Short mmCIF file of C-alpha atoms and ligand atoms in Angstrom, two decimals:
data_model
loop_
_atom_site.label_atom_id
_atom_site.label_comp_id
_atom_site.label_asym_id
_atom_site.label_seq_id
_atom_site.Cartn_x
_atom_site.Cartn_y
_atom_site.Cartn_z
CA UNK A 285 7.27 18.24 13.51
CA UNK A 286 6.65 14.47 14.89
CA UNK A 287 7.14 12.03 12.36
CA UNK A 288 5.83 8.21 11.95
CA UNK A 289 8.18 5.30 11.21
CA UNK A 290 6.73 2.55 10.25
CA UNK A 291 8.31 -1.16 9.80
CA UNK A 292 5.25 -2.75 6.91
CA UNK A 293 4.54 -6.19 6.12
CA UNK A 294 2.65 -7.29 9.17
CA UNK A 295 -0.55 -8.64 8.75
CA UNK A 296 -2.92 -6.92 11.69
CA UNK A 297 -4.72 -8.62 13.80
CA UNK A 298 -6.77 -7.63 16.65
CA UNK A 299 -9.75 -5.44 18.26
CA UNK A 300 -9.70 -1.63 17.60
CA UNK A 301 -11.77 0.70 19.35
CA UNK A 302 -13.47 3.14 17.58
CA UNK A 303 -13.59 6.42 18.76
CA UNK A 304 -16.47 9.17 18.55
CA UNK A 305 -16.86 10.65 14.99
CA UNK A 306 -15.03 13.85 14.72
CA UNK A 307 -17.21 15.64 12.22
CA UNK A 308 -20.25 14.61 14.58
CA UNK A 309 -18.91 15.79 16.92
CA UNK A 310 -17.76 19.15 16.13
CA UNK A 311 -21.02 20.40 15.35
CA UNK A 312 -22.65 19.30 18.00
CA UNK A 313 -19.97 21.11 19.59
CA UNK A 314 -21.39 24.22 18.17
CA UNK A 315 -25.18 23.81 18.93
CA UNK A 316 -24.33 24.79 22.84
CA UNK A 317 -23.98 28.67 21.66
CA UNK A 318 -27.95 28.00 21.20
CA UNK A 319 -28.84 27.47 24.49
CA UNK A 320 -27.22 28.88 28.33
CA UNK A 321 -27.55 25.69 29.72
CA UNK A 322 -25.03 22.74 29.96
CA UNK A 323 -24.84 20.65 26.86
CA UNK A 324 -23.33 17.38 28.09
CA UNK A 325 -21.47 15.17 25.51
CA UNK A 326 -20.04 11.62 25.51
CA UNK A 327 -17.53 9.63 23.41
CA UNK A 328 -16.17 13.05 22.06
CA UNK A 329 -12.81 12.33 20.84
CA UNK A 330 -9.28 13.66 21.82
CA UNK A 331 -8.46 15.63 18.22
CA UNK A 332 -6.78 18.50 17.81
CA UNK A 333 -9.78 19.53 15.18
CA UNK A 334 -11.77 19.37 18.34
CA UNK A 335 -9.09 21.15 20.42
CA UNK A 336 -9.15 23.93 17.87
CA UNK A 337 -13.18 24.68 17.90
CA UNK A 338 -12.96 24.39 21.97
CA UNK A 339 -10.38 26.80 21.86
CA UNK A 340 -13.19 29.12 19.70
CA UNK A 341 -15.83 28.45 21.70
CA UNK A 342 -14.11 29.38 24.91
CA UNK A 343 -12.84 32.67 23.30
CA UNK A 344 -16.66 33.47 22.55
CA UNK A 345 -16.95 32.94 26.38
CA UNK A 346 -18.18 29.02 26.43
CA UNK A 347 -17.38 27.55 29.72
CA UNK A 348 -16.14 24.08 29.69
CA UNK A 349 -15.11 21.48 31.37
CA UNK A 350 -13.65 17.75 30.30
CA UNK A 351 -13.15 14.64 31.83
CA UNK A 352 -10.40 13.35 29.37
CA UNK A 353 -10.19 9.73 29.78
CA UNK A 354 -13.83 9.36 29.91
CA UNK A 355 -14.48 10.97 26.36
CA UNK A 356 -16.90 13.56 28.52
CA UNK A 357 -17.11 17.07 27.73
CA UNK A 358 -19.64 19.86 29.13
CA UNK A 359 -20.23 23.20 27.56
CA UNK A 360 -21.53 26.23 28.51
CA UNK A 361 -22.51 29.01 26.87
CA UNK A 362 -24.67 30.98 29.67
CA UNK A 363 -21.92 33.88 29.64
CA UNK A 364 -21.38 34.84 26.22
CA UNK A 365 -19.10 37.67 25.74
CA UNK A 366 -18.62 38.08 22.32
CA UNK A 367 -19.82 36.72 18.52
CA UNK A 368 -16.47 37.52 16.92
CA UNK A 369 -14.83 34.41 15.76
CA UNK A 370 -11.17 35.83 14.97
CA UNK A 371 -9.14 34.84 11.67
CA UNK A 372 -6.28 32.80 13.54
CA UNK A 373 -8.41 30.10 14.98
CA UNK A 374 -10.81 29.71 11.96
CA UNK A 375 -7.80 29.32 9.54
CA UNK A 376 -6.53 26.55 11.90
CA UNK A 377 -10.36 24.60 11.19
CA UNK A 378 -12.88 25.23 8.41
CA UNK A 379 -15.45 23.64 10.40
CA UNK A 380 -15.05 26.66 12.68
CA UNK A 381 -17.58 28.39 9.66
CA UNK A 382 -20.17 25.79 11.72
CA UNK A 383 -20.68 28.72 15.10
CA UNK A 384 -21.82 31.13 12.81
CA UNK A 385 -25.66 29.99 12.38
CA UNK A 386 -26.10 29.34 16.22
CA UNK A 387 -24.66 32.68 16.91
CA UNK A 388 -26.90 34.65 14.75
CA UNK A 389 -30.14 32.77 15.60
CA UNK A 390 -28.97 33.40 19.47
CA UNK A 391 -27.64 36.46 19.42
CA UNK A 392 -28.86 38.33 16.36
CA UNK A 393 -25.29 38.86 15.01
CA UNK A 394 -22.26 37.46 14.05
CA UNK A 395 -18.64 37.99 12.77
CA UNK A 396 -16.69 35.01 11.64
CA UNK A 397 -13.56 34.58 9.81
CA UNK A 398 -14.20 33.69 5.71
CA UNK A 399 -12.45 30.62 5.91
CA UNK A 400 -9.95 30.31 3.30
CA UNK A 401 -9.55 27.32 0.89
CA UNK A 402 -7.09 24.14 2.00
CA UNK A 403 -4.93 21.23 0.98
CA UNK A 404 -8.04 19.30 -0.87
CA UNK A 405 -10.04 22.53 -2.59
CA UNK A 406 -11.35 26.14 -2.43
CA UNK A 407 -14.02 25.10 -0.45
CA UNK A 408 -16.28 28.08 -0.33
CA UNK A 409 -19.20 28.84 2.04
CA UNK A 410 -21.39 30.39 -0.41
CA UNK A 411 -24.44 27.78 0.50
CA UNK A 412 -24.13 28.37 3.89
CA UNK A 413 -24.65 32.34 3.07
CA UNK A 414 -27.48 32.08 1.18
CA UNK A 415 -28.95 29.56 3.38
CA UNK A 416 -28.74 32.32 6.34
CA UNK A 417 -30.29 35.37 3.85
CA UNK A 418 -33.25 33.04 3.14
CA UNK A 419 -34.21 33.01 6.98
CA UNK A 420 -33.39 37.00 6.94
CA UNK A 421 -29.72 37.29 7.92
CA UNK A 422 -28.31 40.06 6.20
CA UNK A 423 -24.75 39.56 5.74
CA UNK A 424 -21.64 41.53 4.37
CA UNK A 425 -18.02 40.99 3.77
CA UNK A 426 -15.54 43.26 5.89
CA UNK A 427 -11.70 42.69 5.76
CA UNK A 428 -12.51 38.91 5.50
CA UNK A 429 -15.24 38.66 7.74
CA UNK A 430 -18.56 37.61 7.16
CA UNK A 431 -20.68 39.79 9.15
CA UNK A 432 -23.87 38.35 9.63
CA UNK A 433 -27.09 40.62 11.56
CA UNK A 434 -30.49 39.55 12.23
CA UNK A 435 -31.62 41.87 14.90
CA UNK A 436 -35.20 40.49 15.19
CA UNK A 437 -34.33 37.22 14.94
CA UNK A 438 -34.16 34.89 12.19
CA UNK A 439 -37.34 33.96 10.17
CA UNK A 440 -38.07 30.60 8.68
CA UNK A 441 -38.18 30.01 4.79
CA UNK A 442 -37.51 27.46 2.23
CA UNK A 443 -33.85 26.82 1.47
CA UNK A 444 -32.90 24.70 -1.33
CA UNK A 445 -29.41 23.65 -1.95
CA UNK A 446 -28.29 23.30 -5.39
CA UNK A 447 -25.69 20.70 -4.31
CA UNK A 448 -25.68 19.04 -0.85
CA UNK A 449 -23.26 20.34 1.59
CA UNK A 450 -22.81 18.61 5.15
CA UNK A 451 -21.55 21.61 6.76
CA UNK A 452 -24.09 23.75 5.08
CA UNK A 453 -26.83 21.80 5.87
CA UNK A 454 -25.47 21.90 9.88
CA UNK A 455 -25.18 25.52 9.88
CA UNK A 456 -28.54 26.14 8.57
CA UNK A 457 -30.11 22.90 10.72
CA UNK A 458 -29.12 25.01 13.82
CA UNK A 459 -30.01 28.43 12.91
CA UNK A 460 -33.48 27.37 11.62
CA UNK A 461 -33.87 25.73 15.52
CA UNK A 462 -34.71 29.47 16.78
CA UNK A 463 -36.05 30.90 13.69
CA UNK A 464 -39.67 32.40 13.86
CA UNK A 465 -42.04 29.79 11.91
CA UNK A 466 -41.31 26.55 9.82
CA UNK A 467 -37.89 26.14 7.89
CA UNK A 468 -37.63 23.58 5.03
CA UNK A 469 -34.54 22.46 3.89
CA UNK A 470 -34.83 20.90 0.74
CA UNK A 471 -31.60 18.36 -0.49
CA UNK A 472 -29.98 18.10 2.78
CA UNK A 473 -27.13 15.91 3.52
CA UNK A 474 -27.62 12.19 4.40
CA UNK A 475 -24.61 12.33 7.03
CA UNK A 476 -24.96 10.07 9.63
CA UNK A 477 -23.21 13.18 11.43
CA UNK A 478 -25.93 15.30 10.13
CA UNK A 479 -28.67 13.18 12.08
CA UNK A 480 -26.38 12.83 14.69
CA UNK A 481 -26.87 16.47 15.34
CA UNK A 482 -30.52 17.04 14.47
CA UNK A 483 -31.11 14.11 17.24
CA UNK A 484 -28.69 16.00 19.71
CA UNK A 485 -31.30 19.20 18.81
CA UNK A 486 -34.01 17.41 19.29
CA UNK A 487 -32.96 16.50 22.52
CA UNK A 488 -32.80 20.42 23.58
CA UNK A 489 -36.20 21.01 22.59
CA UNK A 490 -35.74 21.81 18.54
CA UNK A 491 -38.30 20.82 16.56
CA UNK A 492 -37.33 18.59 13.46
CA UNK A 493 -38.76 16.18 11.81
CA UNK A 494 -37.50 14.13 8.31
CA UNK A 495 -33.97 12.72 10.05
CA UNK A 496 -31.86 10.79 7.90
CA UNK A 497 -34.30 12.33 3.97
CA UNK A 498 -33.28 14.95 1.98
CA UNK A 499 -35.98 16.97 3.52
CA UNK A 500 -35.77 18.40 6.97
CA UNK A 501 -38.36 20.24 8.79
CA UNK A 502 -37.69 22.66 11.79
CA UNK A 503 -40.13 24.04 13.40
CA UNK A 504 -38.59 27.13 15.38
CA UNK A 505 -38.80 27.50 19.17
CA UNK A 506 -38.12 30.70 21.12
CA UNK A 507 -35.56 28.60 23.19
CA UNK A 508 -33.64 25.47 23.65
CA UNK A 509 -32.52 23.66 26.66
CA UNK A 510 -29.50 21.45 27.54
CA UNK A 511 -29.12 18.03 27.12
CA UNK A 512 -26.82 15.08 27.47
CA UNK A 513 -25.82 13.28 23.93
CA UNK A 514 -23.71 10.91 23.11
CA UNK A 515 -21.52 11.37 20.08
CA UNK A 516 -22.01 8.52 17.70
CA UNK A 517 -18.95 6.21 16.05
CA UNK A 518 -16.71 7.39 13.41
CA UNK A 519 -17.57 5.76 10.35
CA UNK A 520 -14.63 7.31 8.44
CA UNK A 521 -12.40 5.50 11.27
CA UNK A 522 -13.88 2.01 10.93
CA UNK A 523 -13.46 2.30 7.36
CA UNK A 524 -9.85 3.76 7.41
CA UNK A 525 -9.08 0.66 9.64
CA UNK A 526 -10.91 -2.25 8.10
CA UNK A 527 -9.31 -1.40 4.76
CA UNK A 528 -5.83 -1.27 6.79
CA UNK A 529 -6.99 -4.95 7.18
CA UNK A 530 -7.50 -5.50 3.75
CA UNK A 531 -4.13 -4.00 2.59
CA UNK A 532 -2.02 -6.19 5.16
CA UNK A 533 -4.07 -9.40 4.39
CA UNK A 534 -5.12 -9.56 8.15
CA UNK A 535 -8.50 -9.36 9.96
CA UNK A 536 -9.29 -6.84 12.50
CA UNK A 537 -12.87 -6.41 14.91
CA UNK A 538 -13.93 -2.93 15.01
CA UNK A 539 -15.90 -2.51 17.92
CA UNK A 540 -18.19 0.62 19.02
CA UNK A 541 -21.49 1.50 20.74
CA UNK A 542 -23.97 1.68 17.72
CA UNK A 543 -22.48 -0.43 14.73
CA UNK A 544 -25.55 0.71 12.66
CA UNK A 545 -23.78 3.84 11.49
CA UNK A 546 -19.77 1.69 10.33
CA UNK A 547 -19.06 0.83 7.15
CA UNK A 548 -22.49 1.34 5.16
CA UNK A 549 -20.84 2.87 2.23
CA UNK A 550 -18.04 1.22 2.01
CA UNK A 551 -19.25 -2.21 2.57
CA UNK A 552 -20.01 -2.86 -1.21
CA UNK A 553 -16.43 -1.91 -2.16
CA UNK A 554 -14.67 -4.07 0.85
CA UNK A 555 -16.60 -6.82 -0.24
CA UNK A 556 -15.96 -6.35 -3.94
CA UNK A 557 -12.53 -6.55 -2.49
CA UNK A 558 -13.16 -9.91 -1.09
CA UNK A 559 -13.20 -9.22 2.33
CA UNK A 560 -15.03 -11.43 4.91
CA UNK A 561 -17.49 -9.78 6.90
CA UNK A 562 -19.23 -10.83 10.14
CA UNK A 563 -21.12 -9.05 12.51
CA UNK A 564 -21.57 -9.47 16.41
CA UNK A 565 -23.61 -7.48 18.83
CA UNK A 566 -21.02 -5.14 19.48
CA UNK A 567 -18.67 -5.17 16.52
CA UNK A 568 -17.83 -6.22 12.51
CA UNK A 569 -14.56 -8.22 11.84
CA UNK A 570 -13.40 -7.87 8.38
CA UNK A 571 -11.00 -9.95 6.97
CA UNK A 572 -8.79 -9.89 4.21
CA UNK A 573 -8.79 -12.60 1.11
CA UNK A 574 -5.20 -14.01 -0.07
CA UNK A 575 -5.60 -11.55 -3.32
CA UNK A 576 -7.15 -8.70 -3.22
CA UNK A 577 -9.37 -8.20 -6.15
CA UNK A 578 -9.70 -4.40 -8.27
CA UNK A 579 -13.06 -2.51 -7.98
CA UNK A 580 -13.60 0.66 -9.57
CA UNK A 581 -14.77 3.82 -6.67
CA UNK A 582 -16.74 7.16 -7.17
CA UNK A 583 -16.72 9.25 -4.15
CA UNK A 584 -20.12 10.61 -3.96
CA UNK A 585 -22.51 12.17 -1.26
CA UNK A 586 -23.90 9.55 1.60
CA UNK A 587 -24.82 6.62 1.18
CA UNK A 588 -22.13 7.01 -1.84
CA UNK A 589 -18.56 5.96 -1.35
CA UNK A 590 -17.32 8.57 0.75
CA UNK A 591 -14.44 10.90 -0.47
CA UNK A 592 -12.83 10.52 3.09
CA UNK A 593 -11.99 7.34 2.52
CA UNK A 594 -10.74 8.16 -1.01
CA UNK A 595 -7.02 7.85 -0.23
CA UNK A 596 -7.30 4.90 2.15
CA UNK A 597 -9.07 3.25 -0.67
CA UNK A 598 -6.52 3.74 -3.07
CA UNK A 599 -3.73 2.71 -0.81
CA UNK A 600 -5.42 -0.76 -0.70
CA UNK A 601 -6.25 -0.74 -4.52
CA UNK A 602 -2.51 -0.11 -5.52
CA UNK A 603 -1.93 -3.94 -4.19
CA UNK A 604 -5.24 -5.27 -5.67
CA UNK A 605 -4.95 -7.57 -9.02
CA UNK A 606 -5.97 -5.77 -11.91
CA UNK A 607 -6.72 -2.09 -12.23
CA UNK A 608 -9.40 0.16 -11.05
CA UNK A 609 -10.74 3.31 -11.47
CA UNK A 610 -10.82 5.99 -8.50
CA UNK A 611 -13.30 9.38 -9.18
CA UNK A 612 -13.14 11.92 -7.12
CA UNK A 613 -16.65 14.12 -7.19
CA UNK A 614 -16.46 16.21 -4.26
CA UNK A 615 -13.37 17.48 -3.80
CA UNK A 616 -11.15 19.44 -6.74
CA UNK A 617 -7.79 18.74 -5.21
CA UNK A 618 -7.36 15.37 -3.44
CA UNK A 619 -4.95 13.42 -5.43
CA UNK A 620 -2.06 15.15 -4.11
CA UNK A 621 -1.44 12.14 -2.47
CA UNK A 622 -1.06 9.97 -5.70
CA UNK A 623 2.80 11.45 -5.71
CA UNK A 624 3.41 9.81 -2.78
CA UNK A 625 2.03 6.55 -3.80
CA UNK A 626 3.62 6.45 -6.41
CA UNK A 627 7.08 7.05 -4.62
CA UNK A 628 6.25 3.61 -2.57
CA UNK A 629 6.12 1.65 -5.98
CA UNK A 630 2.65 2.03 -7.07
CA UNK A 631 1.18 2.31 -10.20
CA UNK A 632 -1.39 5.10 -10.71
CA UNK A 633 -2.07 7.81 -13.36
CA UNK A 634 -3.82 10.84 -13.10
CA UNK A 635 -6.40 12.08 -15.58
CA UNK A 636 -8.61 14.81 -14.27
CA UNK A 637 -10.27 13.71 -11.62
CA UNK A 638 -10.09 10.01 -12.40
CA UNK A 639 -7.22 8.36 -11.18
CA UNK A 640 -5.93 4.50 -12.75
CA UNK A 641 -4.67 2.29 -10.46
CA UNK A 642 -2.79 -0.59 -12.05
CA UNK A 643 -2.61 -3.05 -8.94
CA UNK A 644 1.21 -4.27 -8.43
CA UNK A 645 2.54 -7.09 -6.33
CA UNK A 646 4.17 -5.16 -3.56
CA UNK A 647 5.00 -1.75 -2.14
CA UNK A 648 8.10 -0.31 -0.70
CA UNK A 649 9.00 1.45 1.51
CA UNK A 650 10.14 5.63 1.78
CA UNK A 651 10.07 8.28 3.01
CA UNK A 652 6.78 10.02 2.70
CA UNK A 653 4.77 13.32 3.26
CA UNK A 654 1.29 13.40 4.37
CA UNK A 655 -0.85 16.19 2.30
CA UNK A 656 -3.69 16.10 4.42
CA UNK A 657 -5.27 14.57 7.21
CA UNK A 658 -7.21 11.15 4.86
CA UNK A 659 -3.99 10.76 2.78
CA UNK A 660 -2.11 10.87 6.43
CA UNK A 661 -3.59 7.50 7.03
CA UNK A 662 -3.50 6.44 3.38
CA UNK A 663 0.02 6.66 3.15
CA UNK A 664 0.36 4.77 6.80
CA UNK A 665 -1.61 2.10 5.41
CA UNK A 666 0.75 1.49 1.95
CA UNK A 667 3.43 1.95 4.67
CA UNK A 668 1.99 -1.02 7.50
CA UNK A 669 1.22 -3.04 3.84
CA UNK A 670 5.13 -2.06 2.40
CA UNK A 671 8.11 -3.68 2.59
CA UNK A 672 10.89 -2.30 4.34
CA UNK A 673 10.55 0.76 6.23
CA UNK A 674 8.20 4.05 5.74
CA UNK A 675 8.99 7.58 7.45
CA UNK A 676 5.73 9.30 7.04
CA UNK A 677 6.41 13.35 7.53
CA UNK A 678 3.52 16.31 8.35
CA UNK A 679 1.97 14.05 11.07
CA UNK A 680 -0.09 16.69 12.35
CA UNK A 681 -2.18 16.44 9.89
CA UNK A 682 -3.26 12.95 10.95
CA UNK A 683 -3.73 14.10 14.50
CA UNK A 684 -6.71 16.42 13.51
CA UNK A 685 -8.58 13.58 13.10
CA UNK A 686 -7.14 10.38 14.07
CA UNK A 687 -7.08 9.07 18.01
CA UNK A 688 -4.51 7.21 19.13
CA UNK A 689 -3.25 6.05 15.73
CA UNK A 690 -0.09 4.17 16.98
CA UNK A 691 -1.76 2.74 20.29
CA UNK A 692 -4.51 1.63 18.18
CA UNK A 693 -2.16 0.08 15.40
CA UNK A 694 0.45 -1.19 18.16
CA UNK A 695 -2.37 -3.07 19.77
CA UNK A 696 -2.96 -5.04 16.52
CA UNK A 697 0.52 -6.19 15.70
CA UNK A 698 1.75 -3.06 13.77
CA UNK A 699 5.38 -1.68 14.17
CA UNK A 700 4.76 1.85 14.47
CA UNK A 701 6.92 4.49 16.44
CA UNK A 702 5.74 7.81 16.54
CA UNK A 703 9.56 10.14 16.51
CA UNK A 704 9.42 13.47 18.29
CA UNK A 705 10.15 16.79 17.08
CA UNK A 706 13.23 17.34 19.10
N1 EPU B 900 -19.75 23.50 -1.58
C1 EPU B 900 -20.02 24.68 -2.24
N2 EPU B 900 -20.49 25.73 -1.49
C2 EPU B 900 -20.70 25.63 -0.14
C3 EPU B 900 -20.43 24.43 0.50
C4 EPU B 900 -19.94 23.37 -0.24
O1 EPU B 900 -19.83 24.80 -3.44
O2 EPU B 900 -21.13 26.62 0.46
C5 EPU B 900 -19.24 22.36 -2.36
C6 EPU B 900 -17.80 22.01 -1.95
O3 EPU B 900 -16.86 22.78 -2.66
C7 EPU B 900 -17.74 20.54 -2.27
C8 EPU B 900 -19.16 20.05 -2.00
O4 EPU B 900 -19.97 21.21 -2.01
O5 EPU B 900 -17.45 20.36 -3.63
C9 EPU B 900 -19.37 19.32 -0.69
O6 EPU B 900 -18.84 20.08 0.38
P1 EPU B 900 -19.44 19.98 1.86
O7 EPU B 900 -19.95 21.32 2.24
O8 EPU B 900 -20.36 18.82 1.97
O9 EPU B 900 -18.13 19.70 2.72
P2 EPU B 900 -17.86 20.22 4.18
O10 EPU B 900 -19.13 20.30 4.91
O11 EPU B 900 -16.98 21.41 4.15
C10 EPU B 900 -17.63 17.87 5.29
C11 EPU B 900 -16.59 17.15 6.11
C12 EPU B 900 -15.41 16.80 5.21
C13 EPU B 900 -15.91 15.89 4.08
C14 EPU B 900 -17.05 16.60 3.32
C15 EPU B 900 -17.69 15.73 2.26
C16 EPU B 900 -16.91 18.12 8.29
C17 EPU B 900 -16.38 18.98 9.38
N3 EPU B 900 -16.16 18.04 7.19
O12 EPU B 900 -17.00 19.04 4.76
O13 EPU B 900 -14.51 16.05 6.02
O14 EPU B 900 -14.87 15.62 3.17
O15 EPU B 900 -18.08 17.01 4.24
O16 EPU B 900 -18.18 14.55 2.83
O17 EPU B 900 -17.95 17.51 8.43
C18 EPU B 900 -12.43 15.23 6.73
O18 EPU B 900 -12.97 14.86 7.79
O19 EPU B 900 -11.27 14.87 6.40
C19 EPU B 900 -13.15 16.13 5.83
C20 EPU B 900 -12.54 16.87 4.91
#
């Protein structure tokens, strides 16, 4: 397994690019099993995550092709040849769970993989379940599969979720787009990724209206056509890397296509911080203060601090003066990273699902193991922030959804050397 080594106490500086947003981009991914013509995507990024769903897609009998260096990717799914999305590649991706609304609104049935729980929680579907029986799925569990039949087609209906779910509301945003009738769906996500998708429906000829409220409207269509969409910026990226700034005292331009969507909801915590912030047409530099000053963080639902940045935040907090208080909302199991942490020198308890960070003056560094793929880039940034030297292990992790991590980093003055699994 390739490892990290990285050399800390170097203050970035520099331009990063950011890359397309991964959980955009893998349901938009999805929405070509609704049509048979070409859906044509831009600024997709190169992720194993999105290697993973490809590799479902194509085994449903998608047709693709992709023009690597230029982020492009066409999909096809004129040629289906089955709806049975097989336990070994959903187990590699929960977000795999995302083909199984298209499917059934296409093709009246489906048979996809229960995807198990992982590193940060149980995560269950259950919302995503009832979501499909309210538009008249009828669904049953064989040998973990979730077998899912609508042989007239899907009919539209009210569905209220109890709590919001992003992938939920995705699932049931693109099975409602070929449903007979009007579909409501009442406490939807906020995602930007969310209306990232409904716009990429939109463009195919789906009817839905609300983007970006709690309420979304679909009005059903008997088909959709292609389109061309570009994927929008990964918010969870610009974050990970402007607090990366913040944590090595430097100052770093994060530059992308539509800056609308980086940093809204973690701009009050930066700047609680005391970071600088200035915007240009094409990009925000944020840059560090001499001390870093403790905030207290609740991961919540968007616009709320999001939990993806949980880890990355605390990594920066552990070198803050004073102490803050870190709650995580959404997801039952994502301190495991806290161990590690602590391992470098820092000073947090656990109580719950509030953690204590005590700021201290400096980190060291050790050798560390990534638990999953936000506390991959945590760790890296106590490590680029650390004195000495950190070996973080389990880089795979980070590759799901990080791009070119070290030719990002390198570019801004980091010493990072990715090591080879020989
Ligand atoms: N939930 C249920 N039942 C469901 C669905 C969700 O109880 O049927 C609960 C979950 O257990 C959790 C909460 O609802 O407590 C929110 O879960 P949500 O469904 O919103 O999460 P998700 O859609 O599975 C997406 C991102 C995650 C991100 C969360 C929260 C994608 C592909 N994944 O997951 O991203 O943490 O929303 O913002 O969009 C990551 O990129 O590292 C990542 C984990």
């Amino acid at each position: 397994m390739d490892r990290l080594r990285i050399q800390g106490g170097v203050p970035l500086k520099g331009v990063v690019p950011i890359s397309g947003a991964k959980n955009a981009a893998l349901p938009i991914m999805a929405a070509c099993l609704l049509t048979d013509a070409p859906l044509r995507l831009e600024n997709v990024p190169h992720l194993t995550d999105i290697r993973a769903l490809l590799r479902l897609l194509e085994t449903l009998g998608v047709t693709s092709t992709m023009d690597g260096p230029a982020h492009r990717l066409t999909l096809s799914a004129h040629a289906l040849q089955q709806v049975l999305a097989p336990y070994d590649l959903v187990r590699k991706m929960r977000a795999s769970i995302l083909v199984l609304g298209p499917l059934v609104a296409r093709h009246g049935k489906a048979k996809v993989s229960l995807p198990g729980g992982c590193a940060i929680g149980v995560r269950p579907v259950d919302l995503h379940l009832r979501g499909l029986e309210m538009l008249g799925a009828s669904l049953s569990l064989e040998d973990g599969y979730i077998c899912a039949e609508a042989p007239k087609g899907l009919v539209g209906g009210t569905v209220t979720f109890p709590v919001t779910t992003v992938t939920g509301t995705e699932n049931l945003l693109m099975a409602a787009t070929l449903a007979r009738g009007t579909t409501t769906i009442v406490n939807a996500a906020l995602e930007p990724e969310v209306r990232d998708l409904a716009t990429c429906l939109n463009a195919m000829g789906a009817r839905i209206t609300g983007l970006g409220t709690p309420t979304l409207t679909i009005e059903g269509v008997s088909a959709l056509s292609g389109a061309k969409h570009t994927i929008i910026p990964d918010r969870i990226e610009a974050g990970t890397y402007a607090l990366a700034a913040m944590a090595t005292r430097g100052a770093l331009t994060l530059k992308a296509h539509a800056l609308g969507t980086l940093l809204p909801s973690e701009l009050p915590m930066l700047i609680q911080m005391g970071a600088q912030i200035t915007q240009e047409e094409e990009s925000i530099t944020v840059s560090a203060p001499e001390t870093l000053s403790a905030c207290d963080i609740t991961t919540e639902p968007f616009p709320g601090y999001p939990t993806d940045l949980q880890a990355q935040g605390m990594a920066v907090l552990s070198l803050a003066q004073g102490s803050s208080i870190i709650r995580e909302t959404i997801w039952e199991n994502r301190f495991m990273h806290i161990a590690e942490f602590v391992r470098m020198g820092a000073d947090i308890s656990v109580h719950g699902l509030t953690a204590v960070v005590r700021g201290v003056p400096c980190l060291q560094g050790a050798p560390v193991m990534a638990t999953d793929l936000r506390a991959s880039f945590g760790l890296i940034i106590a490590g680029l922030a650390a004195q000495g030297e950190t070996m973080l292990h389990r880089l795979y992790h980070l590759d799901r959804g990080y791009e070119a991590t070290e030719k990002k980093l390198s570019a801004c003055g980091a010493c990072v050397e990715r090591v080879r699994a020989s």
